[in-house]
Short mmCIF file of C-alpha atoms in Angstrom, two decimals:
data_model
loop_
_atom_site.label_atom_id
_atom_site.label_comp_id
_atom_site.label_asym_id
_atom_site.label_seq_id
_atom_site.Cartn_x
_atom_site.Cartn_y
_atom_site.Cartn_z
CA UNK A 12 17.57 -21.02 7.85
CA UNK A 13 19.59 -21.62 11.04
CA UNK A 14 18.25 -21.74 14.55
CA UNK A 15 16.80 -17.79 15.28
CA UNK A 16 18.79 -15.54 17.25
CA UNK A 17 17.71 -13.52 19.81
CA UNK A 18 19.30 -10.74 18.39
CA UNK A 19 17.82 -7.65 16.66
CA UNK A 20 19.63 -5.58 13.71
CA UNK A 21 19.71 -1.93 12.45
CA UNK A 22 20.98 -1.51 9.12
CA UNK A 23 21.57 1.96 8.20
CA UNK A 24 22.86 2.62 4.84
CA UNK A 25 23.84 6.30 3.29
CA UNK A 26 20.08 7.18 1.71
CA UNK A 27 21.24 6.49 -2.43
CA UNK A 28 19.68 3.61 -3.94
CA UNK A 29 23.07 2.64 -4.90
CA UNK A 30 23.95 2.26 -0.90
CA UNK A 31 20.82 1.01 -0.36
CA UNK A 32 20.77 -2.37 -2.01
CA UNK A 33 24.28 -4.02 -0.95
CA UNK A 34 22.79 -3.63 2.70
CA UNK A 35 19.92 -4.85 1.96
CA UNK A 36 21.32 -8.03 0.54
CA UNK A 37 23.45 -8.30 3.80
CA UNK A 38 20.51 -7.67 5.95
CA UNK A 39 19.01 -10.94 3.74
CA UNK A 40 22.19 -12.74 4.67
CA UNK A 41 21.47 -12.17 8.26
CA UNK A 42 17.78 -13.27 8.45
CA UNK A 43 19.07 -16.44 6.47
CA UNK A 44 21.53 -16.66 9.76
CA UNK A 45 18.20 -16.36 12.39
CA UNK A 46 18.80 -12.58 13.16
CA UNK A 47 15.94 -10.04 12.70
CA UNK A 48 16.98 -7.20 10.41
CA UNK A 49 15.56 -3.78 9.74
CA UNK A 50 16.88 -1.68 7.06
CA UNK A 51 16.13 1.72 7.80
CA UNK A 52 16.20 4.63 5.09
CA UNK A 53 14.86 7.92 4.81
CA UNK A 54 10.81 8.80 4.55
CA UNK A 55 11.42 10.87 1.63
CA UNK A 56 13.06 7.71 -0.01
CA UNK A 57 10.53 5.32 1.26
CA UNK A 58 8.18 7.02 -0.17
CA UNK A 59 9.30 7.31 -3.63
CA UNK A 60 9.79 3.54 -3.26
CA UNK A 61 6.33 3.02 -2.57
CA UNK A 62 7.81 0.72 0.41
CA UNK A 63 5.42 -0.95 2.73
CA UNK A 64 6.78 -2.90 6.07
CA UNK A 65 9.24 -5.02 4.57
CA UNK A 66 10.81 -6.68 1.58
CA UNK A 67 10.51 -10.22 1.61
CA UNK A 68 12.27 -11.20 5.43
CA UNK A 69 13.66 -7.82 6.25
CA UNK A 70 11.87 -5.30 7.98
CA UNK A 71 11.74 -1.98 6.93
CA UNK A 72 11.47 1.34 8.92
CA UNK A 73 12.29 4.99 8.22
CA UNK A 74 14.01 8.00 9.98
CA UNK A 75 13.84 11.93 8.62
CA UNK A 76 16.41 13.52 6.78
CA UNK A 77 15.04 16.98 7.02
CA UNK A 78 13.56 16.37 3.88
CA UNK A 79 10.54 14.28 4.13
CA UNK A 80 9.00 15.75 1.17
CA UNK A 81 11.86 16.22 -1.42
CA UNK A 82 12.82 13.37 -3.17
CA UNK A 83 15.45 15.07 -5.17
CA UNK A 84 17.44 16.07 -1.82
CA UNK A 85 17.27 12.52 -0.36
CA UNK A 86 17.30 10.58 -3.78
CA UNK A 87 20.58 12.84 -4.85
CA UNK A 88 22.11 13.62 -1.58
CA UNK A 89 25.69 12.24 -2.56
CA UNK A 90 26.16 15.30 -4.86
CA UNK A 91 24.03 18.09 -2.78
CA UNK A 92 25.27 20.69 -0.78
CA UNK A 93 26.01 20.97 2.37
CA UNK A 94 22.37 21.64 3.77
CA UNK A 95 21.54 18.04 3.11
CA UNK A 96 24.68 16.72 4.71
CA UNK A 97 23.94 18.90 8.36
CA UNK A 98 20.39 18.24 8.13
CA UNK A 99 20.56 14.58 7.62
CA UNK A 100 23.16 14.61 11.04
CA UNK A 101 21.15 16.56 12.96
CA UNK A 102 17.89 15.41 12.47
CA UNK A 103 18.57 11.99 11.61
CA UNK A 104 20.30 11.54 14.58
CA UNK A 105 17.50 12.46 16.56
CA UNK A 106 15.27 9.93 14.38
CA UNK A 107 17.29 7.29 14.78
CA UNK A 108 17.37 7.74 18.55
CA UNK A 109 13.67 7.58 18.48
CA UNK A 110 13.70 4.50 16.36
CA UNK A 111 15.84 2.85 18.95
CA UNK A 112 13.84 3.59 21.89
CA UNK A 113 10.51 2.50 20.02
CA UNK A 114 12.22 -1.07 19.87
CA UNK A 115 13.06 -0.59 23.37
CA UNK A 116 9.50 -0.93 24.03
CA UNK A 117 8.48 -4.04 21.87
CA UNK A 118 9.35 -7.32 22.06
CA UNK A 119 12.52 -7.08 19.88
CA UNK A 120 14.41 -4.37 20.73
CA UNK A 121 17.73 -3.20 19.27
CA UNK A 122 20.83 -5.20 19.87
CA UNK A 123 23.25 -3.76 17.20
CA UNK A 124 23.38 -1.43 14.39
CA UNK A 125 25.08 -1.87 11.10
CA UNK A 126 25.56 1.68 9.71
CA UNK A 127 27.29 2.84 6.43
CA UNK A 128 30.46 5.29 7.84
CA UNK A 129 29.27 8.50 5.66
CA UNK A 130 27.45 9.12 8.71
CA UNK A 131 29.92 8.85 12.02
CA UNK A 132 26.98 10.18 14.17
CA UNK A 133 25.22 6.78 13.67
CA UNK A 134 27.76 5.51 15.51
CA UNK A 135 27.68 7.73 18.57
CA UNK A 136 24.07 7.44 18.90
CA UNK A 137 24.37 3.64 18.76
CA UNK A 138 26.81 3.83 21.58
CA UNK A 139 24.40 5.95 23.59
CA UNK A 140 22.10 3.37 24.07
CA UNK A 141 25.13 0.67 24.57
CA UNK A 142 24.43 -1.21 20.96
CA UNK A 143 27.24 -3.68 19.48
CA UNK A 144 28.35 -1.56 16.40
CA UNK A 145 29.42 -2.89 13.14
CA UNK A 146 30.43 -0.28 10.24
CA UNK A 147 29.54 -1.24 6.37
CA UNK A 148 31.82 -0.08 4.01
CA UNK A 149 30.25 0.07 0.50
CA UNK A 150 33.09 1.04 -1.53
CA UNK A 151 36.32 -1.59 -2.24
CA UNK A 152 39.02 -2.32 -0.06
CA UNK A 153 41.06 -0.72 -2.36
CA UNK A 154 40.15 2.24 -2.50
CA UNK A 155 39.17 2.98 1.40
CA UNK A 156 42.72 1.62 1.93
CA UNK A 157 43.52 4.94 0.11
CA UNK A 158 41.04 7.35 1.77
CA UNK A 159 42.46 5.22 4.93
CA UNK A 160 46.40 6.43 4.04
CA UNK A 161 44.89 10.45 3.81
CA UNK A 162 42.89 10.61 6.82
CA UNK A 163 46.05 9.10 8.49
CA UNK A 164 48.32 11.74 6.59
CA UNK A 165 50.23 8.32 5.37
CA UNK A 166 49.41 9.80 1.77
CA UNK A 167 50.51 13.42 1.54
CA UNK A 168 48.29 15.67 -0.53
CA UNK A 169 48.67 17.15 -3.01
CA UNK A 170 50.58 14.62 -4.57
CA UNK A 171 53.15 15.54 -6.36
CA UNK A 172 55.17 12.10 -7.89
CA UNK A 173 53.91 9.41 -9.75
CA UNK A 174 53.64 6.25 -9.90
CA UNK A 175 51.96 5.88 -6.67
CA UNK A 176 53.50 3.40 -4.15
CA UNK A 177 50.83 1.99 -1.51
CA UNK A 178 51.37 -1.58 0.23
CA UNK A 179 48.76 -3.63 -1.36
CA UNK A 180 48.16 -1.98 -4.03
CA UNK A 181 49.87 -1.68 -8.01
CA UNK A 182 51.68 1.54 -8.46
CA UNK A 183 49.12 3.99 -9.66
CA UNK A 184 48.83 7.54 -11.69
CA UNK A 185 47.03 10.22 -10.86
CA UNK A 186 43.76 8.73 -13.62
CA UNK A 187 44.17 5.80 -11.00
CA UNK A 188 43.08 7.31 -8.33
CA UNK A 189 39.71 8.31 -6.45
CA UNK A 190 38.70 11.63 -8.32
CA UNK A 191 38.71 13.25 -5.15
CA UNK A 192 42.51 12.88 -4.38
CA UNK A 193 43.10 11.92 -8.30
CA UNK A 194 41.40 15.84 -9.11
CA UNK A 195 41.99 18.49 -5.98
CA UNK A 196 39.47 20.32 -4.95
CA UNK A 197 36.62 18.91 -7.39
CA UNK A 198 34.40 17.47 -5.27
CA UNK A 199 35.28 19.20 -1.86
CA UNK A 200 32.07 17.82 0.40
CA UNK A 201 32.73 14.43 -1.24
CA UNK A 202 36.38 14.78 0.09
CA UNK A 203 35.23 15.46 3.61
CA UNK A 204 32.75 13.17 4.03
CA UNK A 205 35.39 10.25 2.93
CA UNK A 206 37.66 11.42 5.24
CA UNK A 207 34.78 11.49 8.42
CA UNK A 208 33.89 7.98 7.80
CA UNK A 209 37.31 6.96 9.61
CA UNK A 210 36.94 9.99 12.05
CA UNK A 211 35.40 7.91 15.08
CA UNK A 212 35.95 4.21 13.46
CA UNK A 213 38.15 2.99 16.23
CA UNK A 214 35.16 2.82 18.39
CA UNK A 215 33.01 0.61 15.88
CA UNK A 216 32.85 -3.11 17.44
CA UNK A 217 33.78 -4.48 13.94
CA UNK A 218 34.53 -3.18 10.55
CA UNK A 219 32.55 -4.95 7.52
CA UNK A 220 33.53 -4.20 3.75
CA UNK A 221 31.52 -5.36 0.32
CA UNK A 222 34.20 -7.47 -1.28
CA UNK A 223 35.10 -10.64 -0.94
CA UNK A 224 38.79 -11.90 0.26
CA UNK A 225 40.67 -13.97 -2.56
CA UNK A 226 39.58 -10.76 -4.71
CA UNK A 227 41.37 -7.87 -2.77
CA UNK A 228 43.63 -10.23 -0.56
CA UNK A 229 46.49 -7.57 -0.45
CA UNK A 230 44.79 -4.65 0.12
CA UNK A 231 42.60 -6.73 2.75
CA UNK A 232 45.74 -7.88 4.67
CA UNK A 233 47.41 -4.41 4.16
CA UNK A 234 45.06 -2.15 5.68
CA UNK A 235 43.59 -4.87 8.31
CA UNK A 236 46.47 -4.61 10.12
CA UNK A 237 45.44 -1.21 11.81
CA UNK A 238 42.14 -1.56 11.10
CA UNK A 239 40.44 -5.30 11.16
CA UNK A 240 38.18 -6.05 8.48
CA UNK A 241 35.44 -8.88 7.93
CA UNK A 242 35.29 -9.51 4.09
CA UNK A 243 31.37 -10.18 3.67
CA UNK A 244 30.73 -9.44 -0.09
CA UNK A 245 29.99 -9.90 -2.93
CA UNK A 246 26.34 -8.69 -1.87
CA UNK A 247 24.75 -9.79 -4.81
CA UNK A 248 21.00 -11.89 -4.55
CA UNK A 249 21.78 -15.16 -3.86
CA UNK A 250 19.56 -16.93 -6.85
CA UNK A 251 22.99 -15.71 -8.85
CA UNK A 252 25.15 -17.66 -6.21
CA UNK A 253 25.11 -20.01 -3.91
CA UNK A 254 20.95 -20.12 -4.07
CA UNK A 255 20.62 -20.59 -0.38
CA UNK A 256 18.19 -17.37 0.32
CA UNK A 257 14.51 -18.49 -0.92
CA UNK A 258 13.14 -15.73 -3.12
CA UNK A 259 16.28 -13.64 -3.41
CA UNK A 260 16.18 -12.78 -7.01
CA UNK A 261 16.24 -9.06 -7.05
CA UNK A 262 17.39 -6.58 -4.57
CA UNK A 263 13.56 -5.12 -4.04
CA UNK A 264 14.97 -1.44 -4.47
CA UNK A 265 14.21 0.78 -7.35
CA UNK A 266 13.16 4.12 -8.10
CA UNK A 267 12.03 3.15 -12.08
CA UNK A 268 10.02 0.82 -12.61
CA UNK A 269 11.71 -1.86 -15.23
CA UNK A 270 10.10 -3.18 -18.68
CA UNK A 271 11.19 -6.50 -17.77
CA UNK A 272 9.46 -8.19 -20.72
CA UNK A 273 10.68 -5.82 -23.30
CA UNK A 274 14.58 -6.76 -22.08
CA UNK A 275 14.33 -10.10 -21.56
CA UNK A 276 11.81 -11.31 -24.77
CA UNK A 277 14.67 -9.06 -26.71
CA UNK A 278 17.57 -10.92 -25.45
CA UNK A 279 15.98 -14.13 -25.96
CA UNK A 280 16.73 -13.73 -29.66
CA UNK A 281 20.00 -13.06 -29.29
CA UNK A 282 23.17 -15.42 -29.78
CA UNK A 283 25.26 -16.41 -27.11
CA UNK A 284 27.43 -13.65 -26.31
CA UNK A 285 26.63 -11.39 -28.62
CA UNK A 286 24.98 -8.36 -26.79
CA UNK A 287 26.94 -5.47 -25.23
CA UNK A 288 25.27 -4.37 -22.36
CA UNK A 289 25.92 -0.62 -21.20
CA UNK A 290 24.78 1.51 -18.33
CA UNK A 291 26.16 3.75 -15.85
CA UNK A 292 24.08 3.98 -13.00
CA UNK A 293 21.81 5.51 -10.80
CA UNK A 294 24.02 8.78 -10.41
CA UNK A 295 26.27 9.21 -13.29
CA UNK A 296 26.02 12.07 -15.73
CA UNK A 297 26.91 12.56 -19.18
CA UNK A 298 27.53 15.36 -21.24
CA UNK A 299 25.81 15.48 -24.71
CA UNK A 300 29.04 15.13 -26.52
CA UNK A 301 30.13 11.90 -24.33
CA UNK A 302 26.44 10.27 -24.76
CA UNK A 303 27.05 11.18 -28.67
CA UNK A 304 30.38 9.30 -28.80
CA UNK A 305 29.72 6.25 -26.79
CA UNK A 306 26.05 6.14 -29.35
CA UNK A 307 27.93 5.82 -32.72
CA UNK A 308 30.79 3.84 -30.67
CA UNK A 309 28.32 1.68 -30.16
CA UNK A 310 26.71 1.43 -33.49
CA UNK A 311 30.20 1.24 -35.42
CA UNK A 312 31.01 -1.51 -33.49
CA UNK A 313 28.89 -3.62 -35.09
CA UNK A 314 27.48 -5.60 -31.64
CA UNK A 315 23.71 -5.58 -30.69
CA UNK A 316 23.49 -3.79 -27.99
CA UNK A 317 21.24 -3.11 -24.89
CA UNK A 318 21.44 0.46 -23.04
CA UNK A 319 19.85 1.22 -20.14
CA UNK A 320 19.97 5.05 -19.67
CA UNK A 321 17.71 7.40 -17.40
CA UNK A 322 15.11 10.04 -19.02
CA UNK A 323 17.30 12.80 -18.41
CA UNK A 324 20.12 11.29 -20.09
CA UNK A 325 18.42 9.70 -22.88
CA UNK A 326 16.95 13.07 -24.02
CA UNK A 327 20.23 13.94 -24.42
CA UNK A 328 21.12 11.04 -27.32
CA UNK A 329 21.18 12.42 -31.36
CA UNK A 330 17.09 12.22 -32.96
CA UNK A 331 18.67 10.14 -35.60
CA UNK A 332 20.67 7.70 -33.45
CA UNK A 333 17.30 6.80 -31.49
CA UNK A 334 15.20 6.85 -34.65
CA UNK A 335 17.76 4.75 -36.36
CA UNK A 336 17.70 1.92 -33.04
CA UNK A 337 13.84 1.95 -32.91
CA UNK A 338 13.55 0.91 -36.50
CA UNK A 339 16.09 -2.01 -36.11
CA UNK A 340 16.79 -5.02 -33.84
CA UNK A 341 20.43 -4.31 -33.06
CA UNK A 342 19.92 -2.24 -30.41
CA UNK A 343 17.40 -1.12 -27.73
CA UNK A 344 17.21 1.26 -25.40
CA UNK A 345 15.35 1.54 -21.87
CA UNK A 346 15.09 3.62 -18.70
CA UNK A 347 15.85 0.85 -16.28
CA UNK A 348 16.19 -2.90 -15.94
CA UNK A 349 16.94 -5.52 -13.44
CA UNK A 350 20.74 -5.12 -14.08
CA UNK A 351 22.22 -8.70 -12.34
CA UNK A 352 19.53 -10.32 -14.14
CA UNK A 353 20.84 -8.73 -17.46
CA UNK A 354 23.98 -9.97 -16.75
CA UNK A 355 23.42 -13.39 -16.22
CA UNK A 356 21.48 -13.53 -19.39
CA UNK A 357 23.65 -16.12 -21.73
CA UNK A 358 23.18 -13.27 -24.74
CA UNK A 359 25.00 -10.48 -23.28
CA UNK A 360 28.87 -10.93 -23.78
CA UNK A 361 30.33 -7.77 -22.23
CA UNK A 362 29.27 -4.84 -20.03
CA UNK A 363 29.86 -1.33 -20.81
CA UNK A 364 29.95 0.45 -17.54
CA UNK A 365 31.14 3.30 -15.24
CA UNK A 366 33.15 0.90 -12.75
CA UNK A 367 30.92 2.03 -9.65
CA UNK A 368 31.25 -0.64 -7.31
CA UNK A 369 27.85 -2.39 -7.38
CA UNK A 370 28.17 -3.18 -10.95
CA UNK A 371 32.04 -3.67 -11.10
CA UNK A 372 31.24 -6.37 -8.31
CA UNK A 373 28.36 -8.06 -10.08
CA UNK A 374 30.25 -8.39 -13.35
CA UNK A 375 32.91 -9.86 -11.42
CA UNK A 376 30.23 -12.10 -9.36
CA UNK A 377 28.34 -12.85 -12.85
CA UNK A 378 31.42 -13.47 -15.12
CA UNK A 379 31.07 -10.53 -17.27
CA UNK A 380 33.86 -8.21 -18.88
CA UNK A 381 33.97 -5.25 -18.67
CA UNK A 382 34.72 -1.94 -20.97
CA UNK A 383 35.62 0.50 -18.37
CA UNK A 384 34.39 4.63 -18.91
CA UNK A 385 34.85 5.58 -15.11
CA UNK A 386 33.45 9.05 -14.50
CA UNK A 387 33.83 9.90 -10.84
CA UNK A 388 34.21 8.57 -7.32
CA UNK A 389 35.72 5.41 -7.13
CA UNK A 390 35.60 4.60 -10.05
CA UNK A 391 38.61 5.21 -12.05
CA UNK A 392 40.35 2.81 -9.39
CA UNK A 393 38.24 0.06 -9.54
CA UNK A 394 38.93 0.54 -13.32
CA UNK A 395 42.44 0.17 -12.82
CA UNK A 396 41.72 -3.04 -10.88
CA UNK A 397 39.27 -4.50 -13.81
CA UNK A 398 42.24 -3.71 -16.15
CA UNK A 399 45.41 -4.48 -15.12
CA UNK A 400 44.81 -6.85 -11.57
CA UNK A 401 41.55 -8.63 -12.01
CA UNK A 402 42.14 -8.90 -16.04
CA UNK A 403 38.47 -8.67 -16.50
CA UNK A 404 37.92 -5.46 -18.99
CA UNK A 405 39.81 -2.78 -21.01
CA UNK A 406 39.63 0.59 -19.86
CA UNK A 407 39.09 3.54 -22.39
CA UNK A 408 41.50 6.09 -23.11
CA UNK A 409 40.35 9.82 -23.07
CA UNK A 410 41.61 11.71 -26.09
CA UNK A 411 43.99 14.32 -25.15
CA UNK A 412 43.06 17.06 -27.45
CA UNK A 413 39.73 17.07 -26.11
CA UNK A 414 39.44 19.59 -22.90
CA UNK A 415 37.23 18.26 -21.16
CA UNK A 416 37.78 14.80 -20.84
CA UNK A 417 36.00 12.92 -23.83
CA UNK A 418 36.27 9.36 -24.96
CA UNK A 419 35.98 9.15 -28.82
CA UNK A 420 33.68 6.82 -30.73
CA UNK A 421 36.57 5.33 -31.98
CA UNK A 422 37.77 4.64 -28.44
CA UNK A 423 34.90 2.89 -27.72
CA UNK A 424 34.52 0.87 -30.78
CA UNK A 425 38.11 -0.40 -30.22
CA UNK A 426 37.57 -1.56 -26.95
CA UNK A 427 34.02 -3.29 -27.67
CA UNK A 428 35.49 -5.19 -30.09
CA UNK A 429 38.70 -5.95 -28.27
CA UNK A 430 36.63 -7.39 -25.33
CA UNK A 431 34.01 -9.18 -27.50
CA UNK A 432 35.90 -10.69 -30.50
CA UNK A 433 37.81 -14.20 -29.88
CA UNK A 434 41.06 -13.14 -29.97
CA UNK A 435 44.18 -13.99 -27.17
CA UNK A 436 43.15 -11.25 -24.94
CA UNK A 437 39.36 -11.23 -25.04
CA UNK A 438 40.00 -14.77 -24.73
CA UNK A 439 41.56 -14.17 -21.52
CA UNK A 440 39.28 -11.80 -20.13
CA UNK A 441 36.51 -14.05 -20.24
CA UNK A 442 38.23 -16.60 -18.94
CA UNK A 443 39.59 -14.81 -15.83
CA UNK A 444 35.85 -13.43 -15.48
CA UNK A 445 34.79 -17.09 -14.99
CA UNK A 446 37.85 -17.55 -12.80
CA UNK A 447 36.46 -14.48 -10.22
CA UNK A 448 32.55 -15.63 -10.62
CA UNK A 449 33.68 -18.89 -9.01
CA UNK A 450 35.45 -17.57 -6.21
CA UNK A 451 32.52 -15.33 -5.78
CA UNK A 452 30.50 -18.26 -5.29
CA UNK A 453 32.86 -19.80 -3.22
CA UNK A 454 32.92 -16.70 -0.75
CA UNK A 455 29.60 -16.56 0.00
CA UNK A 456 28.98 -20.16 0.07
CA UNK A 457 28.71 -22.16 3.40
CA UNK A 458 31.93 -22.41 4.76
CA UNK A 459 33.55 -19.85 2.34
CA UNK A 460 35.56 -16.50 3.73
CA UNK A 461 32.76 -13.88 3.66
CA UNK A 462 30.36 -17.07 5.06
CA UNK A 463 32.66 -17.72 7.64
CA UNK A 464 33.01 -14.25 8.52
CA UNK A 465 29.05 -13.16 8.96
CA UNK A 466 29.15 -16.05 11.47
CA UNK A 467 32.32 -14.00 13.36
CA UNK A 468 29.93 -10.73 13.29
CA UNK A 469 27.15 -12.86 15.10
CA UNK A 470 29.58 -14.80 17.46
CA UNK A 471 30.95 -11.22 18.91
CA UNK A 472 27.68 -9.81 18.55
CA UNK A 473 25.87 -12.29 20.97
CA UNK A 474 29.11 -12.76 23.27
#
């Protein structure tokens, strides 16, 4: 650790365990620096957590929501109504005022808060009390580049032409893009609360963004020039990198508890690079027909596989699929699992995923390919990227004479085995996956980019 500085951070992420943990692993990277971080979430969320006072050097403290008592509200809040959204500005902006002015008091008071922009009233209540202000966004360059162009009315919607032309970026079709420009009007709350992040960002003291330079270098340059941004990702535990945070194997967030022996005494037997590994998040839903194709896609492709799929979801897999899996060693299914520590394993040789952002950027960080399914969100963009800029993964085609959307076992199977068998392109996608896990490492390594540029936060932060 470097000499302390007399500095104190607030790190605020949006309360969704999936916002949660790259902040937390950025509030690690400062303590490692000599700052004092305190990642702040919501009661309700603390206390599903079971979270005491801190998680290994960062502090923890909570604010209210509105919903102290209702985990489903705070634990789901990125897909609830309105109600959530109001309550969480009104009151939390009261709570974290109070938080700020109890660290008035003590003997490390607030210097600067670090605040996820799906809540803009962080920032004015940060200003109130004459904090340095940094923003955190969570989501790729990429793709706030594009929310970026709408809120600036630089992207007309609807749009109407394709491909899509944006500096920075490869020409894109409508599947391309964020579902909530991508698909009108289907996820209208989601679309304004995109948009508000960049509704007061001009005031923000610096603008911070989970990806790392050499891997969005375009986009970075593109939409820096009206809007400066400090690369500081990938915000992965450092055991998996550079190693230079003690103790910083896991992220220290969960709300299931993992059967780590189970995975890990399983993937032991396994060959090299033999295991697909498939999950889809903390948010994601299926429908029964989807969870149906992607089960026998999986079994017809031949490849032992580990799936790590909620309660809710699992209940909704075929009786004789899950009968079939328990009574064999190709497959096995759990509720939860320490995912970057899955990756790393040497058996698993591909990752069949959703494309959120956290586990797009730790296959990229932990040299994985990737299948691509995306679902929602960001996702079918950072898709796109895996695919066709990155060269990392295969994205799956939906079959067209299916209305709503579906991806067909033989979809699935195709793609497995394009990704996992040894021919040209599988060959290549491993090898570029390799190429983008050592520039990850190079990043956040002493002297790298996103290194360099957590040292720029705390040089304008303490001058």
């Amino acid at each position: 650790m470097e000499e302390k500085i007399n500095e104190h951070v607030l790190v605020l992420p949006f309360p969704s365990q999936s916002h949660l943990n790259p902040m937390l692993q950025f509030s690690k990277r400062l303590v490692s620096k000599g700052v004092k971080a305190t990642l702040v979430t919501t009661l309700a969320m603390s206390k599903s957590m079971n979270l005491g006072s801190s998680i290994g050097s960062v502090h923890l403290d909570v604010i209210s929501d509105g919903f102290d008592d209702d985990l489903f509200a705070s634990s789901n809040s990125i897909h609830n109504h309105q109600s959530y959204h109001t309550s969480l500005r009104d009151v939390g902006s009261l709570a974290l005022a109070a938080l700020i002015r109890k660290y008035e008091s003590s003997s490390n008071p607030v210097t600067c808060l670090v605040y996820e922009p799906f809540m803009p009233w962080a920032l004015d209540v940060a200003k109130q009390f004459g904090l340095f202000v940094a923003t955190f966004f969570t989501q790729p360059c990429a793709v706030e580049y594009i929310y970026y162009r709408v809120h600036r009315k630089l992207l007309e919607l609807p749009i109407s032409s394709t491909p899509i032309s944006i500096p920075g970026l490869p020409l894109l079709e409508h599947r391309d893009m964020p579902m909530v420009i991508g698909v009108p009007g289907s996820y209208p709350l989601n679309f304004e609360m995109f948009m508000d992040q960049f509704s007061n960002l001009d005031q923000a003291d610096c603008v911070l963004i989970n990806t790392f330079y050499k891997l969005e270098e375009q986009a970075v340059d593109m939409m820096s020039q009206d809007c400066p941004l400090l690369t500081i990702g990938p915000t992965v535990p450092s055991f998996y990198l550079d190693k230079s945070i003690q103790d910083d194997e896991n992220y220290g967030l969960d709300f299931w508890a993992a059967d780590k022996s189970k995975t890990f005494n399983w993937l032991d037997t396994k060959p090299i690079g033999s295991v697909v590994y498939v999950a889809f998040g903390s948010l994601v839903e299926l429908s029964e027909k989807q969870l149906e194709e992607l089960a026998y896609g999986l079994k017809e492709s031949n490849f032992y596989f580990l799936w790590l799929i909620r309660p809710l979801e699992e209940a909704k897999l075929p009786k004789a699929f899950k009968e079939e899996v328990a009574q064999t060693s190709r497959g096995l299914i759990l509720n939860w699992g320490n995912q970057v520590k899955i990756l790393s394993h040497e058996a698993v040789g591909c990752f069949l995923t959703h494309c959120g952002w956290n586990s797009t950027i730790e296959a990229l960080s932990l040299g994985v390919p990737m299948v691509a399914i995306p679902v929602w969100s960001d996702e079918p963009t950072n898709a796109k990227l895996v695919e066709d800029v990155w060269k990392v993964g295969i994205r799956v085609k939906v079959d067209e004479d299916e209305a709503n959307g579906i991806v067909k076992k033989e979809e699935i199977e195709r793609c497995i085995k394009q990704v996992m068998e040894g021919d040209q392109k599988g060959r290549e996608m491993k090898d570029n996956a390799k190429k983008w896990r050592k520039l990850a490492i190079e990043a956040v390594s002493a002297g790298g980019s996103s290194d360099r540029n957590t040292d720029e936060l705390l040089s304008r932060l303490i001058n």
